[in-house]
CSV table of C-alpha atoms in Angstrom, one decimal:
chain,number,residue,atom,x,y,z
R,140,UNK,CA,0.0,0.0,0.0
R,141,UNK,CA,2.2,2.8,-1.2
R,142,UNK,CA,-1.2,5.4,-0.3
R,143,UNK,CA,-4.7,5.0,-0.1
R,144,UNK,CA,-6.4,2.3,1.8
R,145,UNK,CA,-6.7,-1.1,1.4
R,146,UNK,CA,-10.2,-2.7,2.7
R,147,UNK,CA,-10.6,-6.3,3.6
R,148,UNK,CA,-14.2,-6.7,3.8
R,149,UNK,CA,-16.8,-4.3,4.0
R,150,UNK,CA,-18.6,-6.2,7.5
R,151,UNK,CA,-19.7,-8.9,5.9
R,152,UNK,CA,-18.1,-12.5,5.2
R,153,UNK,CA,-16.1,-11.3,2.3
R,154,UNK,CA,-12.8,-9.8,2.2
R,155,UNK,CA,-9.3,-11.2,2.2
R,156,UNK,CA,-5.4,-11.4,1.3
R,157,UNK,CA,-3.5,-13.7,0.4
R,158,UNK,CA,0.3,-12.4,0.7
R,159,UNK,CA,2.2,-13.1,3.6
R,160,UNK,CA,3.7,-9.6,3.8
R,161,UNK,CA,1.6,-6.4,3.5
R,162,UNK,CA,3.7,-3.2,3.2
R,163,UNK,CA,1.8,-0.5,4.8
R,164,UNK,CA,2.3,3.2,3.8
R,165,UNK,CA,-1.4,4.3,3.5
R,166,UNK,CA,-4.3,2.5,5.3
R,167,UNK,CA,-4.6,-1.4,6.4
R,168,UNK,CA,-8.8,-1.4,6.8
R,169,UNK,CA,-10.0,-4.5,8.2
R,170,UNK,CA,-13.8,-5.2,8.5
R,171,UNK,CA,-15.7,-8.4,8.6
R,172,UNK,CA,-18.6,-9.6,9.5
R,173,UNK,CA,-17.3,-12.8,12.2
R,174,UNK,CA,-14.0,-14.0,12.7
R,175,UNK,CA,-11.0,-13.7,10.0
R,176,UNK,CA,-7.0,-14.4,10.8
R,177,UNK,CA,-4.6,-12.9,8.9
R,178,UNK,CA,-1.5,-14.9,9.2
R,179,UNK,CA,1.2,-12.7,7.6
R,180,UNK,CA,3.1,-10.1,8.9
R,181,UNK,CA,1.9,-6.4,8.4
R,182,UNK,CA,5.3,-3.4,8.0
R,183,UNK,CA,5.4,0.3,7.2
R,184,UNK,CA,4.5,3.2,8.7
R,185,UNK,CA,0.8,3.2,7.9
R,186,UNK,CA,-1.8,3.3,10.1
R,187,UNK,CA,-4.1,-0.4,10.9
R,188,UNK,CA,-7.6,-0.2,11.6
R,189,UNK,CA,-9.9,-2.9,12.5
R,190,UNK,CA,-13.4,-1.3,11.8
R,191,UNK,CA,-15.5,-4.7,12.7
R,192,UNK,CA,-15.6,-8.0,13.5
R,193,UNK,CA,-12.8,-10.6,15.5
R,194,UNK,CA,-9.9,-10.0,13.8
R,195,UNK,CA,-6.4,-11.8,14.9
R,196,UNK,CA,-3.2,-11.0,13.5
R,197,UNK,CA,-0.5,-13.4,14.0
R,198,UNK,CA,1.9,-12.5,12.1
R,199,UNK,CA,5.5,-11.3,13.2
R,200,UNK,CA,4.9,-7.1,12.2
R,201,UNK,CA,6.6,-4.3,12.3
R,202,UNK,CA,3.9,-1.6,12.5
R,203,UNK,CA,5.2,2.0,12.9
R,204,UNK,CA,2.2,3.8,12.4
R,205,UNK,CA,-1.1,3.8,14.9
R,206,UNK,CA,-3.2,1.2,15.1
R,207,UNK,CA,-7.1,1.7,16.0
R,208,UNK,CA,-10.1,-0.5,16.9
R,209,UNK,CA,-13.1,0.8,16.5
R,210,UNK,CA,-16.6,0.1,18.8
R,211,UNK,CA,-17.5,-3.7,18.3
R,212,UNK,CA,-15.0,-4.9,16.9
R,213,UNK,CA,-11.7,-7.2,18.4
R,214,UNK,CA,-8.2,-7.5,17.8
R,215,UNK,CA,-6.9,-10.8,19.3
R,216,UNK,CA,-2.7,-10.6,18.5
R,217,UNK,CA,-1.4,-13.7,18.3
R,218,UNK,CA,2.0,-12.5,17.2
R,219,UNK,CA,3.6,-8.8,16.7
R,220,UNK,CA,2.9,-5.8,16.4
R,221,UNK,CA,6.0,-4.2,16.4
R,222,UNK,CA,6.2,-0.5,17.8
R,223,UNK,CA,2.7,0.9,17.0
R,224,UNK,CA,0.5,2.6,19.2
R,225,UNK,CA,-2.8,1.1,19.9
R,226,UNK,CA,-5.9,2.9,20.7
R,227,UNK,CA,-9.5,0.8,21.8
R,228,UNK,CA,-12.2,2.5,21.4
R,229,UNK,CA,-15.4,2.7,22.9
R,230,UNK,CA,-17.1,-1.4,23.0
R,231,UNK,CA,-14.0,-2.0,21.2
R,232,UNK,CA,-11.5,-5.3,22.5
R,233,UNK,CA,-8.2,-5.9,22.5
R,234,UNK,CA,-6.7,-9.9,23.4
R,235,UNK,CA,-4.5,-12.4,23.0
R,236,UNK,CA,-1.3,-13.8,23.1
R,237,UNK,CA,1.3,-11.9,21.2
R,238,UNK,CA,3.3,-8.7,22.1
R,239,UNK,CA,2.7,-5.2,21.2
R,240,UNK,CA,6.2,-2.9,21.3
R,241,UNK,CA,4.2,0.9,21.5
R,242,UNK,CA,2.0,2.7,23.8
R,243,UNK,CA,-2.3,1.2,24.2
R,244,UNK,CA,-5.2,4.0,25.3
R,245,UNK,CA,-8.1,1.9,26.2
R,246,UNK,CA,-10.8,3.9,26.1
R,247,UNK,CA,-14.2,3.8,27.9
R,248,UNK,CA,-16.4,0.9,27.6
R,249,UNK,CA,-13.3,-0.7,26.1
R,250,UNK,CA,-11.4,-3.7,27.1
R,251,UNK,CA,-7.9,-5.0,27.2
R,252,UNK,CA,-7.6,-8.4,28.2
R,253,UNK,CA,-6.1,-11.8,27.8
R,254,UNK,CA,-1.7,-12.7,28.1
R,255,UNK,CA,-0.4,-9.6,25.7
R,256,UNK,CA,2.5,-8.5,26.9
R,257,UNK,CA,2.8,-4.3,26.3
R,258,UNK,CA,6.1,-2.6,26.2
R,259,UNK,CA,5.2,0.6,26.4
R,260,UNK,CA,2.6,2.0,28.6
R,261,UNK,CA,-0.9,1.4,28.9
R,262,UNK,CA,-3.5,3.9,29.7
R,263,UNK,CA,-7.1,2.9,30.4
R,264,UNK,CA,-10.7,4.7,31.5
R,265,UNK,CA,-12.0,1.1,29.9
R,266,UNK,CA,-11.4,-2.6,31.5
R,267,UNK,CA,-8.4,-3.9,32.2
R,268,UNK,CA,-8.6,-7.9,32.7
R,269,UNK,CA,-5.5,-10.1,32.6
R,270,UNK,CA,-5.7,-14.0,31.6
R,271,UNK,CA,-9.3,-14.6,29.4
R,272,UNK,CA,-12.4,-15.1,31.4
R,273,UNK,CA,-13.0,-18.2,34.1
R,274,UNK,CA,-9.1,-18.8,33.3
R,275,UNK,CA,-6.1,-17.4,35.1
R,276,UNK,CA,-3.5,-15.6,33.5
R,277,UNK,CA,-0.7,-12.7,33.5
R,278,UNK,CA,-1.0,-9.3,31.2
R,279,UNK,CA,2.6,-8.1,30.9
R,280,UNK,CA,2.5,-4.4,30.7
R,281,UNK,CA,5.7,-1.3,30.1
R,282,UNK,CA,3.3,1.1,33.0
R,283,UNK,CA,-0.2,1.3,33.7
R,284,UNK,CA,-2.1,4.6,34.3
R,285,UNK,CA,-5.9,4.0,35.3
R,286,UNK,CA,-8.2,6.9,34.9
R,287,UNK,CA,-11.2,5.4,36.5
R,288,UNK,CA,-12.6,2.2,34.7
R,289,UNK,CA,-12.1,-1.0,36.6
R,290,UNK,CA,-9.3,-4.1,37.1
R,291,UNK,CA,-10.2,-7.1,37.2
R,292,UNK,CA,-9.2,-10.6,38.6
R,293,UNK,CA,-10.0,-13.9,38.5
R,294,UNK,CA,-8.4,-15.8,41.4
R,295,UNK,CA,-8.6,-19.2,42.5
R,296,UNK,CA,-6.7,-21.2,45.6
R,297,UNK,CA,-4.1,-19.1,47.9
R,298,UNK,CA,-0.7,-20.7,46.8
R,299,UNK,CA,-1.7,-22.3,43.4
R,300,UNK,CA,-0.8,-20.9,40.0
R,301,UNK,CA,-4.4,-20.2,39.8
R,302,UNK,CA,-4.8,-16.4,39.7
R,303,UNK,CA,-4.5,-13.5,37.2
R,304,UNK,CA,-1.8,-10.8,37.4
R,305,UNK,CA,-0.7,-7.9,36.5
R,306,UNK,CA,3.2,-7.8,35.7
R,307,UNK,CA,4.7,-4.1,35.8
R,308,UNK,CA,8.4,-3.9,33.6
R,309,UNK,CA,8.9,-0.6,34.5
R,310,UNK,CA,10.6,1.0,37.8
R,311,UNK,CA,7.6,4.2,37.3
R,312,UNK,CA,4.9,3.8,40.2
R,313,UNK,CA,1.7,3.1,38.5
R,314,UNK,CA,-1.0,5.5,38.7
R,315,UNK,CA,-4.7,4.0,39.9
R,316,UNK,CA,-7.2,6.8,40.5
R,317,UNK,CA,-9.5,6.6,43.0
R,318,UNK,CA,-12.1,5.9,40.4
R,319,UNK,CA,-11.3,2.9,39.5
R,320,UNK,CA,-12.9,-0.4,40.8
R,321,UNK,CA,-11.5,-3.8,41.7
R,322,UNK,CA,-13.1,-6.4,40.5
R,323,UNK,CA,-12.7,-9.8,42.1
R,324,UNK,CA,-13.9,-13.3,40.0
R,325,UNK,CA,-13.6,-16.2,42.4
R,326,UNK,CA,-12.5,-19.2,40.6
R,327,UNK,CA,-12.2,-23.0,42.4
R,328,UNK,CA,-10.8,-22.3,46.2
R,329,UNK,CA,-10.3,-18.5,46.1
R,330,UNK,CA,-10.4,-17.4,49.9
R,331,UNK,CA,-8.8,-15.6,52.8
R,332,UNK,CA,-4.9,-14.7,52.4
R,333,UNK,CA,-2.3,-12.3,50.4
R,334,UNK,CA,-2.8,-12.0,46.3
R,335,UNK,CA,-0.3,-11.0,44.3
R,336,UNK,CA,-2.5,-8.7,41.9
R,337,UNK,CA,0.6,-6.8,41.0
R,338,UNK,CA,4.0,-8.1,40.3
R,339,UNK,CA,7.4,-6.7,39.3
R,340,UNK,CA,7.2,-2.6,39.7
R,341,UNK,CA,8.5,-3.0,43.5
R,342,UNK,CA,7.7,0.5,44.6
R,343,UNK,CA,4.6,1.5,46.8
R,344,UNK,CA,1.7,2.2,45.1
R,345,UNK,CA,0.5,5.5,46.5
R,346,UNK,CA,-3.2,5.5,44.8
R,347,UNK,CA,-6.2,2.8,45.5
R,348,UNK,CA,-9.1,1.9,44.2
R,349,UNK,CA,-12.3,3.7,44.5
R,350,UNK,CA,-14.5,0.0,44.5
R,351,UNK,CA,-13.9,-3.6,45.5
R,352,UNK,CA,-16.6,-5.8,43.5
């Protein structure tokens, strides 16, 4: 894409590529109607933009420009970004596996879940929910401001691998205003005793949270 955009669908079941490599220097639009994988990698300095549907990537990319997801639709990375920076809109998701090297803004009514791990820092008035739902699991993130929103948890027995976290890789206190709630899923066995919520930043944490649910 030397300029212009490039549309893969339009919302419905249509819409595809078959390269393994799209070079990016315009527009990557993304809209279907269900789920599509695009298994290739995705490089360039355009911008990405899922506009609908669950879309995963897993591809190895290099993404320089920004990447959006716009209300209703998902982006589950299975692979690499590279260094782009990811915004989630409003009813917009953003899940997986893979690693993202730039900045995410999750907006309001947005969510950022599942094992990604996020080098640069993530910023959220939206959800914020490691591991996928009913099963435990650790969202790796480069800093973490929360502007209201909430966190949530799913946590099973004291002392078994059982529990989400949140893994910090950053020596920046995090910043949790007192808007944000804390939301507590028990799994099998969860109970009295000390959770780990947090991991790695090994600061204080100054700020708390506004709501225990």
């Amino acid at each position: 894409i030397s300029a212009g955009t490039l549309r893969l669908g339009t919302g419905g079941s249509a819409g595809s590529i078959s390269s393994t490599l799209i070079q990016n220097f315009g527009v990557l639009s993304i809209s279907r109607g269900g789920a599509y994988t695009y298994g290739g990698a995705v490089s360039g300095t355009g911008s990405v933009q899922i506009n609908g549907g669950q879309i995963t990537l897993g591809g190895v990319s290099n993404c320089a420009g920004t990447t959006l997801v716009q209300p209703g639709a998902s982006l589950n990375v299975a692979g690499s970004l590279g260094n782009t920076a990811v915004t989630v809109t409003n009813a917009g998701s953003l899940l997986g596996a893979g690693t993202i090297g730039g900045p995410v803004a999750v907006r309001q009514t947005a969510t950022l879940a599942g094992t990604l791990t996020v080098s640069g820092i993530v910023t959220s008035t939206g959800s914020l929910a490691p591991g996928d739902a009913g099963t435990a699991g650790q969202l790796t993130l480069g800093g973490l401001i929360l502007n209201g929103g909430s966190l949530g948890f799913d946590l099973g027995a004291i002392g078994l691998a059982t529990g989400d976290q949140l893994i910090l890789t950053t020596t920046v206190a995090p910043t949790i205003s007192a808007t944000t709630a804390l939301n507590i899923n028990n799994l099998v066995g969860c109970g009295a005793g000390t959770y780990n919520l947090i991991t790695g930043y090994t600061g204080t944490i100054s700020s708390g949270f506004g709501n225990l649910v």
